[in-house]
Amino acid sequence: VVDAGDDAAVLRLTPGHDLVATTDAFVENVHFRREWLDPTGIGARLAAANLSDLAAMAATPRWALLSMGIRGDHPAASLIDVQRGLAAALEPHGAVITGGNLTRVEGGEWFDLTLLGEAAPGEAWTRGGARPGDWIAITGHPGRAGAGCRVAMALGDAARAAPFASLIDAWLRPTPRIDLARALAGRGCVTGAIDVSDGFGADLGRLCAASRVGARVEDALWPRDPALAAGAVALRVEADALRFGPSDDYELLLAVNPARRAEAEALAGERGVPLCFVGRFTESPARVWIDGNGAETPLPDGGWDHFGAR
Ligand SMILES: [Mg+2]
């Protein structure tokens, strides 16, 4: 109703819909490094993180508010590029920038987005709906973003070489799964959801805790990711440590109604989104990993520690 440029924006919801709100910040040298992300890329990456939270709620993105803390010597043209990258990443999902704020900082710069979306009453997914027997489904290849970040820090420019391209891409240019989420929500395939922003193990733990269920994840159901294997060799770690460990992949971790699994697979297939059914939610609260030999171990759940030592 009233766009950017006034003291506040005035937004009109689709009649009868719920407002779904999220916010996510992007801080220099914590979330991004200038040598790895240009201003347009910063805008796009900021959009992706916030869009992913709305995807995890099956909400439709509508409006964004951008707040920036910028050093005094920052060239104005590059701020326009941040905004351009942000707007371009929001646009395909139907969202626009409706306002923002700019302030001067002395240290690291930061970009903070508030993204507002809407959902039909009661249709937003939550972390609390998974039931014992539901499938555990994951989009994309969790672990790649964290591996990409680690490879970039460990190898520097050598990480730009071909074997690591998909890892670096997952780290710098994640794909929010809005379109798939909207399609799945329309068919009632999903009972609970979270997006992987800290790591598969940690975010599965959060979904299980909120739903009061456990999980059995099986190696036999989850094909090896060659990209992750290449990263593991370069970093001299186990590929599974990357798959389950800290990683901001912005993929969807879903509880899928077993009666709707085929439908969910078809919807993902139509959109070219990898969707893998890696195990089941259980009545027992334990989260268990069945390895390639059939042995059961507790599923690693160490995710990104926001306040841990660097
Ligand atoms: Mg989230």
Tab-separated table of C-alpha atoms and ligand atoms in Angstrom:
chain	number	residue	atom	x	y	z
A	1	VAL	CA	0.000	0.000	0.000
A	2	VAL	CA	2.918	2.370	0.861
A	3	ASP	CA	6.344	1.425	-0.561
A	4	ALA	CA	9.920	2.157	0.553
A	5	GLY	CA	10.679	5.862	0.921
A	6	ASP	CA	8.134	6.747	3.588
A	7	ASP	CA	8.734	6.376	7.342
A	8	ALA	CA	7.343	2.859	7.206
A	9	ALA	CA	5.898	0.530	4.620
A	10	VAL	CA	2.231	-0.371	4.692
A	11	LEU	CA	1.584	-3.977	3.694
A	12	ARG	CA	-1.731	-5.667	3.020
A	13	LEU	CA	-2.005	-9.391	3.624
A	14	THR	CA	-4.065	-11.654	1.406
A	15	PRO	CA	-7.414	-11.678	3.251
A	16	GLY	CA	-7.626	-14.375	5.893
A	17	HIS	CA	-3.927	-15.329	5.730
A	18	ASP	CA	-1.385	-15.619	8.540
A	19	LEU	CA	1.756	-13.458	8.581
A	20	VAL	CA	4.976	-15.542	8.750
A	21	ALA	CA	8.049	-13.558	9.870
A	22	THR	CA	11.741	-14.399	9.998
A	23	THR	CA	15.044	-12.540	10.270
A	24	ASP	CA	18.648	-13.519	9.595
A	25	ALA	CA	21.884	-11.534	9.690
A	26	PHE	CA	25.028	-11.863	7.599
A	27	VAL	CA	28.183	-10.590	9.292
A	28	GLU	CA	31.589	-9.953	7.699
A	29	ASN	CA	34.214	-12.526	8.740
A	30	VAL	CA	31.570	-14.543	10.631
A	31	HIS	CA	29.219	-15.456	7.759
A	32	PHE	CA	31.100	-14.191	4.735
A	33	ARG	CA	34.502	-13.092	3.488
A	34	ARG	CA	35.005	-10.416	0.877
A	35	GLU	CA	37.495	-12.503	-1.075
A	36	TRP	CA	34.844	-15.192	-1.601
A	37	LEU	CA	31.643	-13.195	-2.113
A	38	ASP	CA	31.095	-10.041	-4.169
A	39	PRO	CA	28.377	-7.507	-3.197
A	40	THR	CA	25.749	-9.047	-5.500
A	41	GLY	CA	26.560	-12.438	-4.006
A	42	ILE	CA	26.167	-11.071	-0.474
A	43	GLY	CA	22.658	-9.876	-1.341
A	44	ALA	CA	21.724	-13.205	-2.916
A	45	ARG	CA	23.130	-15.227	-0.012
A	46	LEU	CA	21.256	-13.068	2.508
A	47	ALA	CA	18.039	-13.663	0.577
A	48	ALA	CA	18.644	-17.428	0.442
A	49	ALA	CA	19.094	-17.802	4.205
A	50	ASN	CA	15.840	-15.987	4.925
A	51	LEU	CA	13.894	-17.610	2.087
A	52	SER	CA	14.959	-20.991	3.445
A	53	ASP	CA	13.316	-20.252	6.798
A	54	LEU	CA	10.065	-19.428	5.010
A	55	ALA	CA	10.431	-22.605	2.923
A	56	ALA	CA	10.688	-24.567	6.183
A	57	MET	CA	7.322	-23.070	7.164
A	58	ALA	CA	5.806	-23.630	3.691
A	59	ALA	CA	5.091	-19.904	3.565
A	60	THR	CA	4.925	-17.675	0.495
A	61	PRO	CA	7.555	-14.878	0.663
A	62	ARG	CA	6.171	-11.347	0.186
A	63	TRP	CA	8.117	-8.479	1.724
A	64	ALA	CA	11.690	-7.813	2.853
A	65	LEU	CA	13.258	-5.129	5.070
A	66	LEU	CA	17.029	-4.704	4.744
A	67	SER	CA	19.186	-3.206	7.498
A	68	MET	CA	22.905	-2.575	6.901
A	69	GLY	CA	25.869	-1.642	9.089
A	70	ILE	CA	28.469	-0.172	6.745
A	71	ARG	CA	31.923	1.389	7.211
A	72	GLY	CA	32.311	5.041	6.228
A	73	ASP	CA	34.715	4.233	3.384
A	74	HIS	CA	32.391	1.719	1.703
A	75	PRO	CA	31.732	2.673	-1.952
A	76	ALA	CA	28.059	3.484	-2.518
A	77	ALA	CA	27.974	1.586	-5.822
A	78	SER	CA	28.674	-1.703	-4.086
A	79	LEU	CA	25.734	-1.148	-1.698
A	80	ILE	CA	23.511	-0.792	-4.737
A	81	ASP	CA	24.946	-4.134	-5.906
A	82	VAL	CA	24.042	-5.780	-2.577
A	83	GLN	CA	20.507	-4.483	-2.973
A	84	ARG	CA	20.400	-5.592	-6.609
A	85	GLY	CA	21.564	-9.116	-5.698
A	86	LEU	CA	19.004	-9.286	-2.911
A	87	ALA	CA	16.125	-8.084	-5.088
A	88	ALA	CA	17.055	-10.465	-7.909
A	89	ALA	CA	17.119	-13.437	-5.514
A	90	LEU	CA	13.765	-12.517	-3.943
A	91	GLU	CA	11.949	-11.757	-7.181
A	92	PRO	CA	11.478	-15.323	-8.540
A	93	HIS	CA	9.786	-16.223	-5.258
A	94	GLY	CA	7.423	-13.240	-5.415
A	95	ALA	CA	9.042	-11.097	-2.697
A	96	VAL	CA	10.142	-7.448	-2.898
A	97	ILE	CA	12.183	-5.052	-0.750
A	98	THR	CA	9.803	-2.651	0.981
A	99	GLY	CA	12.197	-0.701	3.162
A	100	GLY	CA	15.339	-0.711	5.210
A	101	ASN	CA	17.892	1.160	7.234
A	102	LEU	CA	21.538	2.146	6.906
A	103	THR	CA	23.920	2.836	9.780
A	104	ARG	CA	27.674	3.427	10.010
A	105	VAL	CA	29.922	0.922	11.810
A	106	GLU	CA	33.630	0.940	12.655
A	107	GLY	CA	34.393	-2.806	12.516
A	108	GLY	CA	32.974	-5.678	10.460
A	109	GLU	CA	30.073	-4.835	8.216
A	110	TRP	CA	26.737	-6.594	8.493
A	111	PHE	CA	23.545	-7.067	6.530
A	112	ASP	CA	20.335	-8.018	8.284
A	113	LEU	CA	17.160	-9.020	6.500
A	114	THR	CA	13.640	-9.340	7.842
A	115	LEU	CA	11.505	-11.391	5.497
A	116	LEU	CA	7.738	-11.513	5.770
A	117	GLY	CA	5.554	-14.073	4.079
A	118	GLU	CA	2.100	-15.477	4.384
A	119	ALA	CA	0.377	-18.799	4.768
A	120	ALA	CA	-3.230	-19.910	4.660
A	121	PRO	CA	-4.584	-20.297	8.212
A	122	GLY	CA	-3.089	-23.329	9.938
A	123	GLU	CA	-1.128	-24.430	6.847
A	124	ALA	CA	2.344	-23.325	7.957
A	125	TRP	CA	4.595	-26.280	8.759
A	126	THR	CA	6.250	-26.478	12.163
A	127	ARG	CA	9.016	-28.540	13.754
A	128	GLY	CA	6.469	-30.175	16.018
A	129	GLY	CA	4.437	-32.347	13.643
A	130	ALA	CA	6.652	-35.365	12.852
A	131	ARG	CA	5.116	-38.707	13.897
A	132	PRO	CA	6.689	-42.111	14.510
A	133	GLY	CA	6.702	-43.969	11.190
A	134	ASP	CA	7.015	-40.819	9.049
A	135	TRP	CA	9.870	-40.815	6.574
A	136	ILE	CA	12.883	-38.596	7.192
A	137	ALA	CA	13.491	-36.833	3.883
A	138	ILE	CA	16.248	-34.407	2.962
A	139	THR	CA	16.641	-32.185	-0.100
A	140	GLY	CA	20.004	-31.695	-1.773
A	141	HIS	CA	23.275	-32.790	-0.196
A	142	PRO	CA	23.685	-31.747	3.434
A	143	GLY	CA	27.229	-31.120	4.564
A	144	ARG	CA	28.395	-29.564	1.313
A	145	ALA	CA	28.185	-25.955	2.524
A	146	GLY	CA	30.199	-26.624	5.666
A	147	ALA	CA	32.706	-28.649	3.658
A	148	GLY	CA	32.949	-25.820	1.100
A	149	CYS	CA	33.693	-23.294	3.817
A	150	ARG	CA	36.335	-25.526	5.391
A	151	VAL	CA	37.956	-26.339	2.038
A	152	ALA	CA	38.070	-22.611	1.169
A	153	MET	CA	39.691	-21.736	4.488
A	154	ALA	CA	42.153	-24.649	4.298
A	155	LEU	CA	43.171	-24.454	0.634
A	156	GLY	CA	42.612	-20.802	-0.270
A	157	ASP	CA	42.486	-20.252	-4.027
A	158	ALA	CA	43.165	-23.955	-4.672
A	159	ALA	CA	39.601	-24.566	-3.427
A	160	ARG	CA	38.344	-22.879	-6.600
A	161	ALA	CA	39.485	-25.959	-8.584
A	162	ALA	CA	36.972	-28.330	-10.181
A	163	PRO	CA	36.675	-31.116	-7.563
A	164	PHE	CA	35.399	-28.607	-4.992
A	165	ALA	CA	33.070	-26.544	-7.232
A	166	SER	CA	29.820	-28.052	-5.892
A	167	LEU	CA	31.011	-27.614	-2.293
A	168	ILE	CA	31.951	-23.959	-2.817
A	169	ASP	CA	28.652	-23.408	-4.634
A	170	ALA	CA	26.647	-24.909	-1.772
A	171	TRP	CA	28.472	-22.619	0.652
A	172	LEU	CA	28.219	-19.378	-1.350
A	173	ARG	CA	25.082	-19.878	-3.442
A	174	PRO	CA	22.553	-22.091	-1.617
A	175	THR	CA	19.201	-22.736	-3.300
A	176	PRO	CA	16.175	-22.048	-1.101
A	177	ARG	CA	13.523	-24.723	-1.605
A	178	ILE	CA	10.479	-22.435	-1.644
A	179	ASP	CA	8.935	-23.878	-4.794
A	180	LEU	CA	9.089	-27.492	-3.594
A	181	ALA	CA	7.814	-26.515	-0.137
A	182	ARG	CA	4.781	-24.737	-1.607
A	183	ALA	CA	4.023	-27.737	-3.832
A	184	LEU	CA	4.340	-30.257	-0.983
A	185	ALA	CA	2.231	-28.103	1.334
A	186	GLY	CA	-0.537	-27.959	-1.249
A	187	ARG	CA	-0.772	-31.771	-1.196
A	188	GLY	CA	-0.411	-32.341	2.543
A	189	CYS	CA	2.655	-34.595	2.142
A	190	VAL	CA	4.622	-33.118	5.039
A	191	THR	CA	3.898	-33.406	8.763
A	192	GLY	CA	6.904	-31.493	10.136
A	193	ALA	CA	9.830	-29.492	8.768
A	194	ILE	CA	13.015	-27.579	9.528
A	195	ASP	CA	15.693	-26.139	7.287
A	196	VAL	CA	19.299	-27.253	7.713
A	197	SER	CA	21.056	-24.063	8.785
A	198	ASP	CA	23.419	-25.467	11.434
A	199	GLY	CA	23.962	-29.042	10.213
A	200	PHE	CA	21.951	-32.215	9.498
A	201	GLY	CA	22.646	-33.834	12.883
A	202	ALA	CA	21.848	-30.703	14.895
A	203	ASP	CA	18.734	-29.730	12.956
A	204	LEU	CA	17.371	-33.298	12.965
A	205	GLY	CA	17.824	-33.159	16.746
A	206	ARG	CA	15.727	-29.980	16.896
A	207	LEU	CA	12.971	-31.471	14.731
A	208	CYS	CA	12.918	-34.637	16.872
A	209	ALA	CA	12.871	-32.671	20.144
A	210	ALA	CA	9.993	-30.455	19.014
A	211	SER	CA	8.012	-33.456	17.739
A	212	ARG	CA	8.944	-35.699	20.707
A	213	VAL	CA	10.161	-38.470	18.421
A	214	GLY	CA	13.451	-40.219	17.694
A	215	ALA	CA	15.074	-41.116	14.387
A	216	ARG	CA	16.744	-44.026	12.579
A	217	VAL	CA	18.885	-42.889	9.663
A	218	GLU	CA	20.394	-45.585	7.436
A	219	ASP	CA	23.531	-45.519	5.360
A	220	ALA	CA	21.905	-48.034	3.001
A	221	LEU	CA	19.175	-45.504	2.128
A	222	TRP	CA	21.471	-42.546	1.667
A	223	PRO	CA	23.792	-42.655	-1.362
A	224	ARG	CA	27.357	-41.452	-0.879
A	225	ASP	CA	27.953	-37.913	-2.102
A	226	PRO	CA	31.103	-37.909	-4.292
A	227	ALA	CA	31.588	-34.154	-3.759
A	228	LEU	CA	31.581	-34.621	0.008
A	229	ALA	CA	33.976	-37.545	-0.342
A	230	ALA	CA	36.423	-35.329	-2.284
A	231	GLY	CA	36.157	-32.659	0.421
A	232	ALA	CA	36.738	-35.243	3.131
A	233	VAL	CA	39.965	-36.404	1.469
A	234	ALA	CA	41.235	-32.825	1.118
A	235	LEU	CA	40.372	-32.025	4.741
A	236	ARG	CA	41.559	-35.414	6.080
A	237	VAL	CA	38.262	-36.079	7.857
A	238	GLU	CA	35.525	-38.704	7.539
A	239	ALA	CA	32.873	-37.878	4.914
A	240	ASP	CA	30.180	-38.622	7.520
A	241	ALA	CA	31.656	-35.972	9.831
A	242	LEU	CA	30.935	-33.493	7.031
A	243	ARG	CA	27.505	-34.971	6.221
A	244	PHE	CA	26.233	-34.745	9.809
A	245	GLY	CA	28.368	-31.881	11.130
A	246	PRO	CA	28.174	-28.078	11.082
A	247	SER	CA	26.885	-26.841	7.732
A	248	ASP	CA	24.524	-24.081	6.619
A	249	ASP	CA	23.088	-25.845	3.588
A	250	TYR	CA	19.608	-24.288	3.627
A	251	GLU	CA	18.170	-27.606	2.547
A	252	LEU	CA	14.817	-28.892	3.840
A	253	LEU	CA	14.633	-31.680	6.392
A	254	LEU	CA	11.109	-33.058	6.235
A	255	ALA	CA	8.854	-35.542	7.958
A	256	VAL	CA	6.844	-37.143	5.168
A	257	ASN	CA	3.597	-39.039	5.625
A	258	PRO	CA	4.409	-42.611	4.411
A	259	ALA	CA	1.165	-42.719	2.433
A	260	ARG	CA	2.347	-39.656	0.488
A	261	ARG	CA	5.956	-40.602	-0.173
A	262	ALA	CA	5.489	-41.329	-3.891
A	263	GLU	CA	3.670	-38.026	-4.362
A	264	ALA	CA	6.473	-36.140	-2.598
A	265	GLU	CA	9.066	-37.892	-4.774
A	266	ALA	CA	7.172	-36.976	-7.927
A	267	LEU	CA	6.830	-33.312	-6.922
A	268	ALA	CA	10.560	-33.105	-6.191
A	269	GLY	CA	11.418	-34.933	-9.423
A	270	GLU	CA	9.299	-32.542	-11.507
A	271	ARG	CA	11.306	-29.662	-10.068
A	272	GLY	CA	14.701	-31.312	-10.401
A	273	VAL	CA	15.213	-31.152	-6.626
A	274	PRO	CA	17.119	-34.114	-5.144
A	275	LEU	CA	14.953	-35.585	-2.366
A	276	CYS	CA	16.331	-38.553	-0.456
A	277	PHE	CA	14.415	-40.663	2.086
A	278	VAL	CA	17.123	-41.505	4.586
A	279	GLY	CA	15.239	-43.136	7.448
A	280	ARG	CA	12.212	-43.043	9.701
A	281	PHE	CA	11.065	-41.174	12.767
A	282	THR	CA	10.564	-43.456	15.755
A	283	GLU	CA	8.614	-43.669	18.999
A	284	SER	CA	11.862	-44.208	20.914
A	285	PRO	CA	13.532	-40.834	21.488
A	286	ALA	CA	17.027	-42.021	20.463
A	287	ARG	CA	18.555	-40.764	17.236
A	288	VAL	CA	20.382	-43.676	15.673
A	289	TRP	CA	22.679	-44.109	12.687
A	290	ILE	CA	22.791	-47.517	10.977
A	291	ASP	CA	26.168	-47.695	9.234
A	292	GLY	CA	27.111	-49.648	6.098
A	293	ASN	CA	27.745	-52.792	8.164
A	294	GLY	CA	24.371	-52.604	9.893
A	295	ALA	CA	25.891	-51.442	13.187
A	296	GLU	CA	23.890	-48.933	15.260
A	297	THR	CA	25.546	-45.869	16.746
A	298	PRO	CA	24.160	-42.612	18.138
A	299	LEU	CA	23.729	-40.104	15.319
A	300	PRO	CA	26.304	-37.288	15.668
A	301	ASP	CA	24.412	-34.093	16.441
A	302	GLY	CA	27.166	-31.488	16.727
A	303	GLY	CA	26.075	-28.534	14.646
A	304	TRP	CA	27.402	-25.040	14.238
A	305	ASP	CA	28.155	-23.480	17.625
A	306	HIS	CA	27.459	-19.755	17.213
A	307	PHE	CA	29.409	-18.841	20.334
A	308	GLY	CA	32.114	-21.515	20.192
A	309	ALA	CA	35.854	-20.877	19.909
A	310	ARG	CA	37.082	-20.214	16.372
B	1	MG	MG	15.568	-22.314	10.102
